[in-house]
XYZ file of C-alpha atoms in Angstrom:
752
model
C 74.195 19.471 -62.268
C 76.551 15.717 -62.126
C 78.793 15.686 -65.085
C 77.928 13.154 -67.839
C 78.660 9.562 -67.922
C 81.163 9.656 -70.599
C 82.998 12.521 -68.809
C 86.230 11.579 -65.913
C 88.418 13.861 -64.140
C 91.907 12.706 -64.297
C 95.514 13.755 -63.667
C 98.336 12.988 -65.876
C 101.878 12.946 -65.138
C 105.066 13.431 -66.805
C 108.710 13.332 -65.274
C 110.214 16.969 -64.502
C 107.074 18.590 -65.451
C 103.670 19.957 -63.993
C 100.667 17.432 -64.025
C 98.116 18.100 -66.376
C 94.672 17.673 -65.227
C 92.076 17.377 -67.794
C 88.610 15.744 -67.791
C 88.614 12.575 -70.716
C 86.140 12.514 -72.466
C 85.787 8.502 -73.251
C 83.840 8.863 -76.563
C 87.144 10.168 -77.957
C 89.455 8.059 -79.418
C 92.646 7.606 -77.230
C 94.878 8.926 -79.587
C 93.303 11.793 -79.862
C 93.101 12.307 -76.117
C 96.813 11.509 -76.250
C 97.908 14.260 -78.671
C 95.978 16.618 -76.800
C 98.455 15.616 -74.082
C 101.622 15.839 -75.516
C 100.824 19.546 -76.938
C 100.455 20.596 -73.209
C 103.629 19.705 -72.818
C 104.790 20.254 -75.817
C 106.299 16.780 -77.003
C 106.338 15.766 -80.784
C 105.543 12.295 -82.229
C 102.352 12.088 -80.077
C 101.888 8.290 -81.689
C 104.858 7.266 -79.966
C 103.501 7.821 -76.678
C 100.435 6.016 -74.820
C 99.196 6.305 -71.225
C 99.488 4.172 -68.463
C 98.014 3.661 -64.932
C 100.800 5.733 -62.091
C 99.456 3.197 -59.429
C 99.335 -0.389 -59.232
C 100.592 -3.075 -61.685
C 100.999 0.460 -64.070
C 99.289 -1.185 -67.487
C 99.436 0.067 -70.323
C 95.360 2.036 -70.988
C 94.004 0.132 -74.435
C 90.918 1.430 -75.910
C 89.387 -2.179 -74.866
C 90.342 -1.852 -70.835
C 89.926 2.475 -70.791
C 86.315 1.806 -69.085
C 88.255 0.532 -65.994
C 89.132 4.620 -65.798
C 87.445 6.121 -62.649
C 87.215 9.897 -61.603
C 90.592 11.158 -59.877
C 92.568 8.448 -61.221
C 96.157 9.204 -61.775
C 97.519 8.292 -65.092
C 101.050 8.679 -66.597
C 102.497 9.669 -69.974
C 104.798 6.574 -71.014
C 106.526 5.372 -74.520
C 104.059 3.205 -76.512
C 104.309 -0.172 -75.870
C 105.299 -1.046 -79.138
C 108.318 1.490 -78.637
C 109.551 0.262 -75.225
C 109.348 -3.972 -76.508
C 111.416 -2.578 -79.561
C 114.180 -0.369 -77.067
C 114.310 -3.528 -74.223
C 114.893 -5.707 -77.380
C 118.103 -3.749 -78.107
C 119.359 -3.247 -75.023
C 119.126 -7.075 -73.334
C 121.169 -8.087 -76.620
C 123.914 -5.248 -75.978
C 127.263 -5.772 -74.864
C 127.067 -3.974 -72.062
C 126.405 -6.061 -68.689
C 125.000 -3.470 -66.427
C 122.902 -1.686 -69.137
C 121.042 -5.215 -70.221
C 120.717 -5.852 -66.504
C 118.171 -2.869 -66.065
C 116.775 -3.781 -68.887
C 115.948 -7.648 -67.864
C 114.594 -5.883 -65.074
C 112.706 -3.447 -66.218
C 111.333 -6.436 -69.178
C 110.106 -8.230 -66.416
C 108.112 -5.570 -65.075
C 106.695 -4.776 -68.068
C 105.749 -8.697 -69.072
C 102.874 -8.558 -66.992
C 101.114 -5.806 -69.276
C 99.325 -7.940 -71.913
C 99.649 -4.940 -74.333
C 103.328 -4.793 -73.867
C 103.441 -8.416 -73.927
C 101.817 -8.767 -77.517
C 104.423 -6.108 -79.110
C 107.248 -7.952 -77.739
C 106.450 -11.395 -78.206
C 105.932 -10.100 -82.280
C 108.717 -8.992 -82.370
C 110.504 -12.531 -81.675
C 111.228 -11.412 -78.168
C 110.519 -14.830 -76.421
C 112.670 -16.446 -78.800
C 115.571 -13.952 -78.089
C 114.948 -14.551 -74.056
C 114.969 -18.190 -74.902
C 118.622 -18.207 -76.468
C 119.806 -16.333 -73.438
C 118.946 -18.944 -71.701
C 119.994 -21.707 -73.644
C 123.581 -19.841 -73.786
C 124.324 -20.734 -70.159
C 125.824 -17.352 -69.691
C 123.290 -16.067 -67.695
C 123.608 -16.130 -63.753
C 122.346 -14.489 -60.506
C 119.928 -11.590 -61.448
C 120.366 -11.453 -64.883
C 118.937 -14.932 -65.400
C 116.232 -14.506 -62.657
C 114.935 -11.385 -64.451
C 114.889 -13.522 -67.299
C 113.089 -16.290 -66.212
C 110.405 -14.101 -64.286
C 109.995 -11.736 -67.944
C 109.827 -15.826 -69.984
C 107.289 -16.898 -67.464
C 105.235 -13.718 -67.583
C 105.331 -13.797 -71.389
C 104.000 -17.081 -71.333
C 101.710 -17.343 -69.378
C 99.428 -14.461 -71.364
C 98.661 -17.415 -73.779
C 100.251 -15.616 -77.177
C 102.737 -18.315 -77.528
C 102.088 -21.977 -77.643
C 104.133 -24.059 -75.259
C 104.615 -26.697 -77.921
C 107.253 -24.602 -79.280
C 109.794 -24.589 -76.603
C 112.976 -26.507 -77.486
C 114.425 -29.085 -76.144
C 118.009 -27.180 -75.291
C 116.068 -24.724 -73.313
C 113.882 -27.719 -71.532
C 117.333 -29.135 -70.561
C 118.465 -26.205 -69.529
C 115.990 -25.266 -67.146
C 116.318 -28.833 -65.714
C 119.722 -28.009 -65.308
C 118.807 -25.750 -62.982
C 116.457 -27.566 -60.856
C 118.906 -30.583 -60.365
C 121.369 -28.282 -59.424
C 122.516 -29.142 -55.952
C 123.612 -25.300 -55.501
C 121.466 -22.542 -57.176
C 119.873 -19.378 -56.289
C 116.725 -19.332 -54.800
C 114.781 -16.872 -56.992
C 116.402 -18.887 -60.150
C 114.873 -22.244 -58.348
C 111.519 -20.663 -57.824
C 111.269 -19.563 -61.688
C 112.499 -22.827 -63.235
C 110.269 -24.894 -61.071
C 107.199 -22.869 -61.907
C 108.470 -22.657 -65.617
C 108.271 -26.413 -65.748
C 105.019 -26.873 -64.325
C 103.478 -24.720 -66.694
C 105.371 -26.239 -69.832
C 103.673 -29.470 -67.826
C 100.362 -28.193 -67.181
C 100.034 -26.591 -71.064
C 101.656 -29.263 -73.145
C 101.268 -32.692 -73.677
C 104.414 -33.222 -75.819
C 106.389 -31.336 -73.621
C 105.115 -33.416 -70.396
C 107.327 -36.385 -71.949
C 110.450 -34.405 -72.285
C 110.252 -32.698 -68.416
C 109.375 -36.352 -67.481
C 112.702 -37.827 -68.805
C 114.655 -34.501 -67.891
C 113.517 -34.429 -64.604
C 111.969 -37.663 -61.724
C 110.436 -36.884 -58.146
C 113.532 -38.213 -56.870
C 115.245 -35.153 -58.510
C 112.863 -32.839 -56.719
C 112.631 -34.632 -53.301
C 115.892 -32.813 -52.394
C 113.501 -29.008 -52.912
C 110.709 -30.403 -50.257
C 113.711 -30.560 -47.096
C 114.980 -26.784 -47.599
C 113.690 -24.282 -45.114
C 112.120 -21.988 -48.002
C 108.395 -23.145 -47.766
C 107.923 -21.143 -51.420
C 110.593 -24.036 -52.779
C 108.680 -26.601 -50.801
C 105.640 -25.153 -52.790
C 106.531 -25.095 -56.310
C 108.547 -28.476 -55.591
C 105.342 -30.161 -54.661
C 103.440 -28.352 -57.488
C 105.948 -29.743 -60.426
C 105.100 -33.421 -58.869
C 101.376 -33.087 -58.562
C 101.521 -31.437 -62.293
C 103.632 -34.065 -63.291
C 101.147 -36.940 -61.824
C 97.749 -34.573 -63.084
C 99.185 -34.952 -66.879
C 100.529 -38.538 -66.786
C 99.195 -40.937 -69.189
C 96.118 -43.369 -67.547
C 98.327 -46.279 -68.055
C 101.421 -44.957 -65.893
C 99.264 -43.270 -63.593
C 97.414 -46.588 -62.914
C 99.922 -48.687 -62.155
C 100.263 -48.132 -58.874
C 96.815 -49.674 -58.011
C 97.621 -52.572 -60.606
C 100.616 -53.559 -58.677
C 99.135 -53.349 -55.435
C 96.003 -55.311 -56.218
C 98.995 -58.432 -57.986
C 100.534 -58.649 -55.296
C 97.672 -58.633 -53.042
C 96.447 -61.464 -54.887
C 99.994 -63.351 -55.106
C 100.436 -62.921 -51.289
C 97.839 -65.757 -50.338
C 98.595 -69.119 -49.298
C 95.096 -70.685 -51.189
C 93.764 -74.027 -50.890
C 93.408 -74.291 -54.264
C 96.641 -74.646 -56.449
C 97.430 -71.179 -57.090
C 98.140 -70.020 -61.028
C 101.827 -68.927 -59.952
C 104.364 -69.730 -57.535
C 104.101 -67.218 -54.726
C 105.908 -69.163 -52.001
C 108.892 -66.941 -52.287
C 106.936 -63.739 -51.327
C 106.442 -62.488 -47.441
C 104.723 -59.754 -45.747
C 107.459 -57.084 -45.520
C 106.875 -57.153 -49.385
C 103.219 -57.226 -49.219
C 103.053 -53.784 -46.682
C 105.303 -51.979 -49.315
C 104.627 -53.273 -52.708
C 105.684 -50.175 -54.661
C 109.374 -49.867 -53.162
C 111.127 -51.285 -56.190
C 112.408 -49.669 -59.106
C 109.405 -48.791 -61.150
C 109.547 -45.506 -63.367
C 105.790 -44.651 -63.219
C 104.536 -41.863 -61.052
C 102.475 -43.746 -59.412
C 104.708 -46.094 -58.084
C 107.128 -42.760 -57.204
C 104.613 -41.295 -55.433
C 103.480 -43.869 -53.248
C 107.303 -44.748 -51.836
C 107.830 -44.352 -47.772
C 110.805 -41.909 -48.323
C 108.307 -38.751 -50.249
C 105.704 -39.713 -47.715
C 108.006 -39.379 -44.506
C 109.593 -36.339 -46.258
C 106.336 -34.447 -46.719
C 105.414 -35.367 -43.261
C 108.513 -34.324 -41.197
C 109.777 -31.232 -43.215
C 106.505 -29.428 -44.170
C 103.432 -31.056 -42.108
C 105.423 -31.217 -38.949
C 107.779 -28.223 -39.665
C 109.041 -25.402 -37.541
C 106.420 -23.217 -39.941
C 102.992 -22.854 -40.104
C 101.418 -24.009 -43.764
C 100.595 -21.137 -45.593
C 97.652 -21.570 -48.199
C 99.020 -22.426 -51.376
C 101.246 -25.218 -49.916
C 97.876 -26.534 -48.195
C 96.365 -26.359 -51.360
C 98.914 -28.442 -52.946
C 99.321 -30.795 -50.476
C 95.133 -31.257 -50.798
C 95.948 -31.820 -54.451
C 98.408 -34.966 -53.982
C 96.166 -36.132 -51.439
C 93.271 -36.004 -54.014
C 95.595 -37.416 -56.924
C 96.858 -40.578 -54.555
C 93.330 -41.410 -53.480
C 92.575 -41.639 -56.990
C 95.085 -44.266 -57.702
C 92.298 -46.416 -56.193
C 89.619 -45.222 -58.774
C 90.443 -48.322 -61.209
C 90.238 -50.917 -58.309
C 87.293 -48.501 -57.420
C 85.252 -49.067 -60.570
C 86.748 -52.561 -61.546
C 83.882 -55.780 -61.165
C 85.073 -59.172 -59.798
C 84.971 -61.581 -62.335
C 83.016 -64.983 -60.563
C 84.957 -67.079 -63.384
C 88.576 -65.456 -62.414
C 90.096 -68.028 -60.529
C 92.990 -65.825 -58.737
C 90.157 -63.529 -57.576
C 88.192 -66.298 -56.015
C 91.390 -67.154 -54.220
C 91.330 -64.114 -52.488
C 88.188 -64.950 -51.117
C 88.779 -68.127 -50.254
C 92.199 -66.810 -48.158
C 89.777 -64.887 -46.510
C 88.100 -67.974 -45.257
C 91.415 -69.976 -45.068
C 92.579 -67.169 -42.058
C 89.280 -66.680 -40.561
C 88.738 -70.395 -40.112
C 91.870 -71.754 -40.341
C 91.544 -74.154 -37.210
C 88.399 -76.310 -38.773
C 89.253 -79.810 -40.715
C 88.893 -79.641 -44.232
C 86.320 -82.243 -45.290
C 87.785 -84.578 -48.461
C 84.681 -84.687 -50.142
C 83.220 -82.592 -52.469
C 79.760 -81.953 -51.349
C 81.034 -81.714 -48.166
C 83.436 -78.806 -48.412
C 80.974 -76.829 -50.550
C 78.345 -77.270 -47.846
C 80.913 -75.616 -45.453
C 82.260 -73.195 -47.345
C 78.364 -72.108 -48.215
C 78.475 -71.954 -44.251
C 81.691 -69.939 -43.953
C 80.902 -67.276 -46.382
C 77.446 -66.897 -44.785
C 79.337 -66.451 -41.067
C 82.137 -64.096 -42.925
C 78.477 -62.094 -43.703
C 78.623 -62.133 -47.639
C 75.105 -61.801 -49.086
C 75.654 -64.348 -51.455
C 76.665 -66.964 -49.535
C 76.562 -69.455 -52.850
C 79.005 -67.599 -54.738
C 80.380 -64.584 -52.691
C 82.550 -62.994 -56.238
C 78.905 -61.506 -56.960
C 79.202 -59.134 -53.772
C 82.047 -57.553 -56.028
C 80.055 -57.063 -59.102
C 78.710 -53.419 -58.234
C 80.984 -50.657 -58.590
C 81.615 -48.816 -56.874
C 83.644 -49.939 -54.895
C 84.100 -53.096 -56.802
C 87.370 -55.008 -56.042
C 88.662 -52.071 -53.741
C 86.271 -53.318 -50.826
C 87.858 -56.755 -51.428
C 91.199 -55.404 -51.470
C 90.915 -53.786 -48.416
C 89.189 -56.700 -46.587
C 92.745 -58.397 -47.350
C 94.665 -56.554 -46.207
C 92.641 -56.334 -42.705
C 92.851 -59.972 -42.764
C 96.714 -60.041 -43.442
C 97.758 -56.741 -41.395
C 95.123 -56.960 -38.659
C 94.985 -60.546 -38.470
C 93.541 -60.889 -34.904
C 91.404 -57.884 -35.227
C 90.041 -59.670 -38.686
C 89.279 -63.132 -36.881
C 88.158 -61.363 -33.822
C 85.327 -59.543 -35.769
C 84.309 -62.300 -37.701
C 84.408 -65.489 -34.667
C 82.462 -62.910 -32.612
C 79.725 -62.173 -35.119
C 79.558 -65.545 -36.584
C 78.495 -67.111 -33.099
C 76.089 -65.244 -32.479
C 72.718 -66.967 -32.265
C 70.466 -63.959 -30.688
C 69.983 -62.133 -35.007
C 72.522 -59.056 -33.792
C 75.514 -60.318 -35.535
C 76.972 -57.792 -37.739
C 77.514 -59.214 -41.365
C 81.658 -58.534 -42.068
C 81.806 -59.182 -45.546
C 78.501 -56.460 -46.089
C 79.639 -53.977 -43.957
C 82.965 -53.951 -45.561
C 81.985 -53.569 -48.993
C 79.385 -50.804 -48.361
C 81.982 -49.588 -45.986
C 84.402 -49.309 -48.821
C 81.688 -47.444 -50.768
C 81.296 -44.796 -48.065
C 84.954 -43.879 -47.691
C 85.480 -43.282 -51.597
C 82.431 -40.984 -51.579
C 83.659 -39.208 -48.025
C 87.146 -38.918 -49.626
C 85.493 -38.022 -53.327
C 87.962 -40.611 -54.997
C 87.883 -40.177 -58.319
C 87.286 -36.390 -58.678
C 89.937 -33.905 -59.721
C 91.186 -31.534 -57.145
C 88.949 -28.224 -56.341
C 90.311 -24.896 -57.499
C 90.896 -23.162 -53.594
C 90.576 -25.819 -51.775
C 92.832 -26.781 -48.681
C 90.987 -29.443 -47.304
C 94.067 -31.812 -46.286
C 94.471 -34.374 -43.719
C 97.826 -34.581 -42.096
C 97.136 -38.105 -40.691
C 96.630 -39.345 -44.376
C 100.920 -38.349 -44.276
C 101.798 -40.661 -41.479
C 101.400 -43.752 -42.926
C 102.295 -45.885 -46.054
C 98.825 -47.418 -46.150
C 97.153 -44.535 -44.808
C 94.126 -45.923 -47.071
C 94.371 -49.207 -45.786
C 94.508 -48.458 -42.087
C 91.975 -45.914 -42.467
C 89.652 -48.400 -43.620
C 90.470 -50.984 -40.684
C 90.063 -48.366 -38.494
C 86.419 -47.723 -39.931
C 85.727 -51.174 -40.114
C 86.560 -51.571 -36.139
C 84.232 -48.671 -35.734
C 81.174 -50.171 -37.644
C 81.635 -53.404 -35.389
C 81.834 -51.589 -31.850
C 78.403 -48.790 -33.098
C 76.781 -51.826 -34.400
C 76.850 -53.246 -30.810
C 76.364 -50.388 -29.388
C 72.790 -49.879 -31.181
C 71.861 -53.220 -30.546
C 71.428 -53.423 -34.288
C 70.436 -56.535 -36.160
C 69.855 -57.036 -40.486
C 67.136 -54.177 -40.542
C 68.613 -51.625 -39.015
C 72.130 -52.144 -40.972
C 71.604 -48.431 -43.169
C 70.927 -46.821 -40.162
C 74.414 -48.393 -38.412
C 76.032 -47.006 -41.907
C 74.105 -43.391 -41.415
C 75.329 -43.027 -38.010
C 78.711 -44.397 -38.944
C 79.177 -41.804 -41.678
C 78.068 -39.104 -39.173
C 81.051 -40.690 -36.681
C 83.602 -40.286 -39.190
C 82.357 -37.195 -41.020
C 82.655 -35.414 -37.562
C 86.158 -36.995 -36.942
C 87.975 -35.584 -39.446
C 86.225 -32.413 -39.852
C 88.305 -32.300 -36.659
C 91.712 -33.249 -38.504
C 93.287 -35.226 -36.287
C 96.956 -35.194 -37.195
C 97.506 -38.635 -36.507
C 95.587 -42.400 -37.347
C 95.832 -42.894 -33.255
C 94.220 -39.439 -32.787
C 91.549 -40.212 -35.222
C 90.818 -43.405 -33.326
C 90.985 -41.347 -29.796
C 88.382 -38.949 -31.799
C 86.289 -42.094 -32.749
C 86.224 -43.367 -29.594
C 85.156 -40.241 -27.842
C 82.055 -40.293 -30.903
C 80.322 -43.307 -29.495
C 76.707 -44.083 -30.414
C 75.387 -42.342 -27.328
C 77.533 -39.052 -28.105
C 76.044 -39.321 -31.778
C 72.789 -39.174 -29.970
C 73.512 -36.424 -27.418
C 74.541 -34.032 -30.566
C 72.054 -34.918 -32.331
C 69.831 -34.029 -29.452
C 71.468 -30.981 -28.516
C 71.376 -29.751 -32.606
C 67.657 -30.144 -32.603
C 67.183 -28.442 -29.065
C 69.312 -25.420 -30.660
C 66.950 -25.769 -33.793
C 63.498 -26.362 -31.976
C 60.751 -23.520 -32.578
C 57.938 -24.261 -29.620
C 54.619 -23.417 -32.003
C 52.464 -22.281 -29.510
C 50.620 -19.092 -30.187
C 52.669 -16.982 -27.435
C 55.895 -18.382 -28.011
C 55.290 -17.613 -32.343
C 54.344 -14.249 -31.206
C 57.662 -13.530 -28.850
C 59.713 -14.872 -31.718
C 58.003 -12.521 -34.136
C 58.384 -9.395 -32.135
C 62.360 -10.324 -30.711
C 63.168 -10.825 -34.818
C 63.616 -7.602 -36.151
C 65.673 -6.662 -33.275
C 67.469 -9.542 -34.160
C 68.230 -9.019 -37.843
C 69.037 -5.208 -36.912
C 71.856 -6.160 -34.587
C 72.817 -8.786 -37.813
C 72.855 -5.650 -39.819
C 75.187 -3.647 -37.612
C 77.536 -6.500 -37.232
C 77.853 -7.007 -41.182
C 78.092 -2.836 -41.507
C 81.034 -2.874 -38.458
C 82.808 -5.956 -40.433
C 82.583 -3.844 -44.138
C 84.135 -0.974 -42.398
C 86.890 -2.912 -41.139
C 87.707 -4.372 -44.690
C 88.803 -7.300 -46.020
C 91.626 -8.826 -48.276
C 90.981 -10.309 -51.717
C 92.912 -12.565 -53.860
C 93.016 -11.789 -57.530
C 93.110 -14.710 -59.671
C 95.611 -15.434 -62.252
C 97.660 -18.038 -64.264
C 99.754 -19.177 -61.792
C 98.300 -19.090 -57.927
C 101.305 -18.776 -56.151
C 102.317 -15.633 -57.141
C 99.335 -14.260 -55.574
C 98.423 -10.473 -55.768
C 95.608 -8.775 -53.249
C 93.233 -6.256 -52.963
C 91.543 -4.701 -50.248
C 87.812 -3.142 -49.832
C 86.625 -1.715 -47.215
C 83.153 0.510 -46.399
C 83.628 3.782 -45.298
C 82.666 4.767 -41.366
C 79.464 6.962 -42.856
C 78.426 3.731 -44.624
C 78.190 6.118 -47.960
C 81.324 5.313 -49.710
C 83.058 2.181 -50.129
C 86.899 2.025 -50.898
C 89.445 -0.342 -52.547
C 92.558 -0.647 -53.728
C 95.784 -3.015 -55.257
C 97.834 -3.848 -52.365
C 101.491 -6.334 -53.169
C 101.023 -8.497 -50.264
C 98.562 -9.327 -47.567
C 97.771 -7.178 -45.259
C 98.151 -8.000 -41.689
C 95.505 -5.360 -40.096
C 93.297 -2.812 -40.978
C 94.595 -0.577 -44.177
C 93.702 2.889 -44.200
C 91.543 4.654 -46.612
C 94.478 6.898 -47.730
C 95.755 3.623 -49.796
C 92.666 2.946 -51.098
C 92.960 4.843 -54.502
C 89.321 3.936 -55.819
C 86.306 4.199 -54.401
C 82.084 3.629 -55.366
C 79.553 5.740 -53.841
C 76.812 3.628 -52.152
C 73.916 5.388 -54.078
C 75.691 4.608 -57.656
C 75.133 0.684 -56.725
C 72.592 -0.898 -58.243
C 72.682 -4.358 -57.689
C 75.119 -7.408 -55.672
C 74.809 -10.895 -58.160
C 76.136 -13.666 -57.538
C 77.933 -17.049 -58.629
C 77.765 -17.805 -62.150
C 75.778 -14.250 -62.839
C 78.986 -12.869 -62.397
C 80.453 -10.954 -65.404
C 83.746 -12.516 -64.071
C 82.262 -15.868 -63.941
C 80.969 -15.589 -67.374
C 84.419 -14.145 -68.902
C 86.724 -16.479 -67.360
C 85.205 -20.238 -68.833
C 88.085 -22.024 -66.769
C 86.641 -20.531 -63.696
C 83.414 -21.008 -64.641
C 83.704 -24.744 -64.242
C 84.952 -24.592 -60.753
C 81.763 -25.214 -58.227
C 84.698 -23.655 -55.055
C 85.142 -20.192 -57.137
C 81.740 -19.898 -58.189
C 80.150 -20.548 -54.252
C 82.503 -17.568 -53.292
C 82.190 -15.111 -56.295
C 79.769 -12.121 -56.035
C 79.623 -8.681 -58.000
C 78.556 -5.284 -57.055
C 76.779 -3.484 -60.737
C 77.173 -0.015 -60.083
C 76.402 3.130 -62.391
C 76.736 3.949 -65.685
C 77.461 -0.085 -66.671
C 80.269 -0.703 -64.253
C 81.242 -3.822 -62.266
C 83.542 -4.644 -59.077
C 84.147 -8.384 -59.272
C 85.198 -10.274 -55.783
C 85.956 -13.832 -54.957
C 85.564 -13.710 -51.285
C 88.900 -16.039 -49.982
C 86.202 -18.259 -47.763
C 82.303 -19.001 -47.028
C 82.183 -16.984 -43.915
C 83.474 -13.506 -45.620
C 81.428 -14.257 -48.894
C 78.215 -13.936 -46.110
C 79.775 -11.287 -44.691
C 80.173 -8.991 -48.368
C 76.934 -10.743 -49.569
C 74.841 -9.755 -46.536
C 76.563 -5.938 -45.639
C 75.793 -5.080 -49.378
C 72.518 -6.405 -49.683
C 71.940 -4.106 -46.205
C 73.672 -1.105 -47.925
C 70.619 -1.566 -50.458
C 67.595 -1.857 -48.226
C 67.112 -5.432 -49.432
C 66.841 -9.584 -47.256
C 69.672 -10.863 -46.110
C 69.340 -14.122 -47.235
C 73.108 -15.638 -46.784
C 72.905 -19.163 -44.963
C 75.361 -17.309 -42.370
C 72.194 -14.900 -41.446
C 70.052 -17.902 -41.420
C 72.347 -19.665 -38.264
C 73.144 -16.140 -36.755
C 69.276 -15.119 -36.339
C 68.309 -19.215 -35.343
C 70.852 -18.418 -32.663
C 70.678 -15.307 -31.208
C 66.857 -15.736 -31.811
C 66.790 -19.148 -29.629
C 69.114 -17.621 -27.223
C 67.256 -14.206 -26.988
C 64.035 -16.552 -26.310
C 65.331 -19.478 -23.487
C 66.687 -16.107 -21.696
C 63.249 -14.513 -21.789
C 61.434 -17.736 -20.924
C 63.954 -18.641 -17.650
C 62.151 -19.471 -15.199
C 62.818 -17.007 -12.101
C 60.153 -17.691 -9.756
C 61.193 -17.169 -6.218
C 65.099 -16.003 -7.363
C 66.259 -12.935 -6.373
C 67.915 -10.427 -8.666
C 70.447 -8.203 -7.421
C 69.939 -4.721 -9.034
C 73.915 -4.074 -8.468
C 76.421 -6.769 -10.072
C 78.147 -8.866 -7.909
C 81.649 -7.507 -7.254
C 84.688 -8.819 -9.165
C 86.858 -11.039 -6.968
C 90.558 -9.653 -6.319
C 93.345 -11.155 -8.251
C 94.623 -14.405 -7.035
C 98.173 -14.261 -5.111
C 99.967 -16.029 -7.951
C 99.061 -17.900 -11.399
C 101.049 -20.912 -10.321
C 97.753 -23.291 -10.272
C 96.955 -22.604 -14.344
C 97.958 -25.489 -16.737
C 100.193 -24.723 -20.007
C 98.455 -26.841 -22.361
C 100.906 -26.095 -25.462
């Protein structure tokens, strides 16, 4: 007869004594159970003791969290969190250096426990730690443990960051600004400053006064990727929390410079004759205090490119995420211009259009008569490809892309004048209705690029999709546009398109760009090469190939053959999924600070009857033995598998609930009596593998996108093999012999 659901069998340890094996009744109060355990070892004062897990993070067990205890769990009797907090608080204020160091070391470990943290904070422990830091008398390991404990305690969200003093901020900033400081101290100092900026609007201003991006640049040039990651994370935090006016100053400065760089045919509002194109190409290399301008400086970009992206070490997941965040925030500088409509009555803005006309048709004489000039301008605007020939300013009144499209066009005309003139003139001189309207195309292309690169959207948690090529040029966005507008013009000619084919051409160009970006070119030159290979003929071939691989023959015999094959293929997919579950996977625990990652591993027993899982200190480099996985769930106890927003941990974590990336990778196993095992897969592939495998264990349909893709691929391959025309082809009974190995391999080519 199975034991009652409220009874769990556990072992409880105490130093120097034999472990007690007890049946813990989950309905009994913890104080009663602890008193009984203390009596077993003749310990008095049971109220001074508590239970902790013996393995993993060794958290204290509370009435609220006791439901996590499973059969076979090893617990440990320990002093209560209140008593532990009081003792540690006394020890860290003692005069003995060794005693204080040991106390801080233990405090750094215990501070991750929310129960202990609450007790320690209630005793004004955070204030004590802050005063130790402000005193400036702690160095080395002692300071590192102090900062670790402080950060862990603050991350519980019990105390507001707004209570932090200015002297504490100055001290932490001093550690970051010191040329020679211990790595562990620097790492924790950067993390504390990042948390300050992200969690307090008032502290942002204080931190921004003490730390500048220029001071953080030095930390990007070190060989330690963890320090580089924390430094970029702080840069991102400063930029993300900067006031809107300071964040957007870059785009306004850029647009002002674009306007002032022209030589308009109409009198300009200000004298710009002293400015040069060199100034135009680097409009943000002037002493501005705003974050946006600092991010746009060549110095920061080149350091990230040379010391991180092109460094000698592979980029880890967290570094990739921070680079992605920096990329998104940089592109978001374009949002203001993207959402700004052109004012047809603004002479400065209209001068930009005059400048586009002047550069393209400079060789023609300007008629002196007003009517003749107006008629010529209308003709020129038509040749430039604007929709509104009389007043082209009206073409830029729709947002997006707004004024951003005009900025891109002017950059092309200034920085790549020959290309701009060639595109305009070769299309304006055509009389066969196949001319490519440059103005209309540039506006629509800008809108498309904003959609592809998600300009104006906040970074997604867990996304690592950064593009190295955007770190290779000071004006990466504009150069990207210049490459794509040439691609559009080329594709238009290859398709022999007319005005009626405009949308078709844009669809092909979008496909060309997205396919090229998916290849992750490392430079703009590589992007050009990728796009060169993705001409219109290649896109048609790829589309045809993809259609052929997806098409189903609709004749009755073929449909019958497919129905016969499908169960075999599904069983094959099922076995593959279960084999992957037996190999197991590593999952990341989501915490407040993503760079201090914690992992756990889960795998299915070889007989498919038990799920084994347990915590790990670091991501494993291979299969984890069952012996290291302390917890398990019988498959027979599993009731269902839920995904996405229906997962219990997604309902509890309001911050994660809003994150589309995390929601798409979340799933939970519900098992008896009313327990859950919560997962967040590292990627979409692992998500599909595990949800399919768990559904297969429960005898349910595997419904993931990966299963549908695998099923279509394998059925298509099997049917093609079975339908091969083998007439007059002799199939040998024995396989052909394997050729002998060559005498040497000098004919091979090493691509590395």
